[in-house]
Short mmCIF file of C-alpha atoms in Angstrom, two decimals:
data_model
loop_
_atom_site.label_atom_id
_atom_site.label_comp_id
_atom_site.label_asym_id
_atom_site.label_seq_id
_atom_site.Cartn_x
_atom_site.Cartn_y
_atom_site.Cartn_z
CA MET A 1 56.93 8.74 -60.82
CA ASN A 2 53.64 8.98 -62.98
CA ARG A 3 50.44 9.32 -61.36
CA ARG A 4 49.21 5.90 -61.77
CA SER A 5 52.41 4.40 -59.68
CA ILE A 6 51.67 7.06 -57.05
CA ALA A 7 47.94 6.18 -56.87
CA ALA A 8 48.99 2.37 -56.22
CA ALA A 9 51.38 3.46 -53.71
CA LEU A 10 48.84 5.38 -51.71
CA LEU A 11 46.52 2.17 -52.13
CA SER A 12 49.11 0.02 -50.78
CA MET A 13 49.90 1.82 -47.95
CA MET A 14 46.23 2.27 -47.10
CA LEU A 15 45.89 -1.59 -47.12
CA ILE A 16 48.62 -2.22 -45.39
CA GLY A 17 47.44 0.45 -42.52
CA ALA A 18 44.39 -0.95 -42.67
CA SER A 19 44.99 -4.76 -41.90
CA PRO A 20 45.08 -5.47 -38.18
CA PRO A 21 48.45 -7.38 -36.96
CA ALA A 22 48.32 -11.18 -36.67
CA ALA A 23 47.09 -12.41 -33.40
CA PRO A 24 49.22 -14.55 -31.51
CA SER A 25 47.87 -17.98 -31.26
CA GLU A 26 46.77 -19.10 -27.83
CA GLN A 27 47.60 -22.54 -26.64
CA ARG A 28 45.32 -23.92 -24.18
CA PRO A 29 47.12 -25.71 -21.65
CA LEU A 30 47.01 -29.48 -22.09
CA VAL A 31 46.53 -32.22 -19.20
CA LEU A 32 46.84 -35.79 -19.12
CA ALA A 33 45.01 -37.56 -16.41
CA PHE A 34 46.82 -40.71 -16.48
CA GLY A 35 45.28 -43.55 -14.23
CA ASP A 36 42.72 -46.28 -13.27
CA SER A 37 39.11 -46.45 -13.02
CA LEU A 38 39.43 -43.28 -10.70
CA THR A 39 40.50 -41.29 -13.17
CA ALA A 40 38.37 -43.27 -15.92
CA GLY A 41 35.31 -42.40 -14.29
CA TYR A 42 34.17 -45.96 -13.59
CA GLY A 43 30.67 -46.32 -13.27
CA LEU A 44 29.61 -42.71 -14.03
CA GLU A 45 27.91 -41.66 -17.32
CA GLN A 46 29.93 -39.96 -19.64
CA GLY A 47 31.01 -36.26 -18.92
CA LEU A 48 30.70 -36.78 -15.12
CA GLY A 49 34.44 -38.20 -14.43
CA PHE A 50 37.29 -36.94 -12.97
CA ALA A 51 38.77 -35.33 -16.78
CA PRO A 52 35.73 -33.33 -17.56
CA GLN A 53 35.07 -32.36 -13.79
CA LEU A 54 38.56 -30.83 -13.59
CA GLN A 55 38.53 -29.02 -16.94
CA ALA A 56 34.93 -27.65 -16.14
CA THR A 57 36.56 -26.46 -12.76
CA LEU A 58 39.57 -25.19 -13.82
CA ARG A 59 37.68 -23.04 -16.45
CA ARG A 60 35.32 -21.84 -13.92
CA HIS A 61 38.75 -20.62 -12.28
CA GLY A 62 39.87 -18.75 -15.16
CA LEU A 63 42.48 -21.45 -16.37
CA LYS A 64 41.16 -22.71 -19.92
CA ALA A 65 43.01 -25.64 -19.97
CA GLU A 66 41.93 -29.01 -21.85
CA VAL A 67 42.10 -32.12 -19.58
CA VAL A 68 42.31 -35.48 -21.18
CA ASP A 69 41.18 -38.75 -19.94
CA GLY A 70 44.19 -41.44 -19.60
CA GLY A 71 42.32 -43.69 -17.31
CA VAL A 72 41.94 -47.25 -18.06
CA SER A 73 39.74 -49.30 -15.11
CA GLY A 74 41.72 -52.16 -13.60
CA ASP A 75 44.99 -50.87 -14.33
CA THR A 76 47.84 -51.69 -12.63
CA THR A 77 51.14 -49.70 -12.76
CA ALA A 78 52.59 -52.65 -14.50
CA ALA A 79 49.93 -51.62 -17.07
CA GLY A 80 50.35 -47.91 -17.04
CA ARG A 81 53.85 -48.19 -17.30
CA ALA A 82 53.61 -50.51 -20.86
CA ARG A 83 51.35 -48.05 -22.13
CA LEU A 84 52.58 -44.83 -20.93
CA GLY A 85 54.66 -44.25 -23.92
CA TRP A 86 52.39 -45.06 -26.81
CA THR A 87 49.82 -42.91 -25.07
CA LEU A 88 52.27 -40.05 -25.08
CA ASP A 89 53.12 -40.51 -28.74
CA GLY A 90 49.61 -40.88 -29.57
CA MET A 91 48.69 -37.40 -28.30
CA ALA A 92 48.23 -34.24 -30.84
CA ARG A 93 50.88 -32.44 -28.43
CA LYS A 94 53.03 -32.91 -25.63
CA PRO A 95 50.97 -32.24 -22.45
CA ASP A 96 51.71 -29.43 -20.10
CA LEU A 97 51.03 -31.68 -17.56
CA VAL A 98 50.57 -35.33 -16.18
CA ILE A 99 48.47 -36.00 -13.31
CA LEU A 100 49.66 -39.78 -12.29
CA GLU A 101 47.45 -41.88 -10.27
CA LEU A 102 48.13 -45.55 -10.34
CA GLY A 103 48.76 -47.95 -7.68
CA ALA A 104 45.19 -48.47 -6.24
CA ASN A 105 44.78 -51.50 -7.66
CA ASP A 106 48.33 -52.80 -7.00
CA MET A 107 47.27 -52.18 -3.23
CA LEU A 108 44.07 -54.36 -3.64
CA ARG A 109 46.15 -57.18 -4.97
CA ALA A 110 48.31 -57.11 -2.35
CA LEU A 111 51.56 -57.11 -4.97
CA ASP A 112 54.83 -56.34 -3.58
CA PRO A 113 55.25 -52.67 -3.01
CA SER A 114 58.80 -52.62 -4.62
CA LEU A 115 57.34 -53.63 -7.80
CA THR A 116 54.82 -50.76 -7.68
CA GLU A 117 57.65 -48.50 -6.62
CA ALA A 118 59.67 -49.60 -9.53
CA ASN A 119 56.89 -49.23 -12.03
CA LEU A 120 55.79 -45.67 -10.86
CA ASP A 121 59.66 -44.84 -10.83
CA SER A 122 60.17 -45.76 -14.30
CA MET A 123 57.00 -43.74 -15.61
CA LEU A 124 58.39 -40.71 -13.66
CA ALA A 125 61.98 -41.12 -15.36
CA GLU A 126 60.06 -41.22 -18.81
CA LEU A 127 58.22 -38.43 -18.22
CA GLY A 128 61.11 -36.61 -17.19
CA ARG A 129 62.88 -37.75 -20.23
CA ARG A 130 60.32 -36.11 -22.12
CA GLN A 131 60.31 -33.00 -20.09
CA ILE A 132 56.75 -33.25 -19.13
CA PRO A 133 55.73 -31.72 -15.48
CA VAL A 134 54.02 -34.54 -13.05
CA LEU A 135 51.81 -34.11 -10.30
CA LEU A 136 52.04 -37.39 -8.37
CA ALA A 137 48.67 -38.78 -6.94
CA GLY A 138 49.46 -40.75 -4.07
CA MET A 139 47.42 -43.55 -2.61
CA ARG A 140 46.40 -45.03 0.86
CA GLY A 141 46.28 -48.75 2.01
CA ALA A 142 42.80 -50.22 3.18
CA PRO A 143 42.58 -50.26 6.37
CA ASN A 144 41.80 -54.03 6.47
CA MET A 145 45.13 -54.83 5.09
CA ASP A 146 48.44 -55.73 6.98
CA PRO A 147 49.80 -52.53 8.80
CA ALA A 148 53.42 -53.67 7.55
CA PHE A 149 52.03 -53.42 4.36
CA VAL A 150 50.27 -50.58 4.34
CA THR A 151 53.21 -48.75 5.84
CA GLN A 152 55.86 -50.09 3.17
CA PHE A 153 52.95 -49.24 0.27
CA GLU A 154 52.34 -45.43 1.40
CA ALA A 155 55.72 -44.60 1.73
CA ILE A 156 56.01 -44.94 -2.11
CA TYR A 157 54.81 -41.84 -2.93
CA PRO A 158 56.52 -39.17 -0.72
CA ARG A 159 59.82 -41.04 -1.37
CA LEU A 160 59.38 -40.87 -5.29
CA ALA A 161 58.17 -37.46 -5.09
CA ALA A 162 61.49 -36.39 -3.11
CA THR A 163 63.62 -38.56 -5.77
CA HIS A 164 62.13 -37.03 -9.00
CA ASP A 165 61.47 -33.70 -7.43
CA THR A 166 57.93 -33.25 -8.23
CA PRO A 167 55.04 -32.31 -6.69
CA ILE A 168 52.55 -34.61 -5.00
CA TYR A 169 48.87 -34.22 -4.10
CA PRO A 170 49.12 -36.95 -0.68
CA PHE A 171 46.00 -38.98 -1.16
CA PHE A 172 43.94 -39.11 -4.27
CA LEU A 173 40.66 -40.02 -2.50
CA ASP A 174 41.02 -37.83 0.46
CA GLY A 175 37.28 -36.54 1.69
CA VAL A 176 36.11 -39.62 -0.38
CA ALA A 177 37.46 -42.99 1.13
CA ALA A 178 34.84 -44.39 3.49
CA GLN A 179 32.51 -40.88 3.32
CA PRO A 180 28.84 -41.80 3.05
CA GLY A 181 27.46 -40.99 -0.28
CA MET A 182 30.74 -40.34 -1.76
CA GLN A 183 31.60 -43.49 -3.01
CA LEU A 184 29.25 -46.41 -5.06
CA PRO A 185 28.07 -49.44 -3.43
CA ASP A 186 31.25 -51.28 -4.65
CA GLY A 187 32.81 -48.82 -1.55
CA MET A 188 35.65 -48.39 -3.72
CA HIS A 189 34.76 -45.87 -6.93
CA PRO A 190 33.89 -42.33 -6.10
CA THR A 191 29.68 -41.39 -7.05
CA PHE A 192 29.28 -37.26 -9.20
CA GLU A 193 29.66 -36.09 -5.59
CA GLY A 194 33.02 -37.98 -4.92
CA VAL A 195 34.88 -37.10 -7.97
CA LYS A 196 33.89 -33.11 -7.29
CA ARG A 197 35.10 -33.70 -3.76
CA ILE A 198 38.36 -35.07 -5.54
CA VAL A 199 38.32 -32.25 -7.92
CA THR A 200 38.07 -29.72 -5.29
CA GLY A 201 41.19 -30.61 -3.11
CA ILE A 202 43.32 -31.40 -5.87
CA ALA A 203 42.65 -28.45 -8.48
CA PRO A 204 44.90 -25.85 -6.28
CA ALA A 205 47.85 -28.41 -6.78
CA VAL A 206 46.92 -28.79 -10.50
CA LYS A 207 46.58 -24.93 -10.95
CA GLN A 208 50.09 -24.39 -9.10
CA ALA A 209 51.88 -27.01 -11.10
CA LEU A 210 50.48 -25.50 -14.58
CA GLY A 211 51.67 -22.10 -13.43
CA SER A 212 55.09 -22.99 -12.55
CA ARG A 213 55.56 -25.08 -15.73
#
C-alpha cells in the first residue's frame, strides 16, 4: 500500500470515528379524541377544548403526546359509526389510543338504548380489528328522564367495556354535570373550567392506557 492509500484510509477512519451514531427516531404517542360536542370544544375559543387541554396536561406530566380532536358537534353514535373508518384512514398514522366519547346525543334524543349499544359495539369491534387501544368514556342519563330508560342507557358502557376488555372512564362529565360554573348557559356543554376538570379526571386513565399499549 502506497503513502496516498494509507493517508486515504486514515482519513476515512477519522471521519467514521467523528460521525455520531444516528439517533433513533422518537415518535410521540398519538391520541384521537373521537366524540361529539363535548370533545369538540363547543362554545369555546380555539385551543380551549378537550383535545388541546388534554395534550397540555399530558405534556406537563412528562408525556409528549399529540391529542387530535375528532369531535363533531351533534353526533350520535350512528353518525360516529358512519365516520369512524374514514377518520382513521385519513390520519397520518394509526393512533396509539382512541378515546371513544359518544352517546350523550342519543340519550338527549331518547333513542333506543339497544341501537346506541349496537353502534358503540360496532365501533369498538372496528377499533379492535385495527388493533387500536381504546379508552371508553361513559355517559349518564339526565335525571329528568324516565328512570327505566336511564337504567338501560347507563348499563351500556360497563357491559361493552367488559365485552371488549377495554378500560372505561365511567362518566365523562364527572364533576361537571350540574355543577355551578362548570357548564355554559345551555346547561349541557362544559366551560373552560369544566373542560379542565374533565381533563384532570380522565388524564390518569389516559396515561395508564398509553403506558400499557
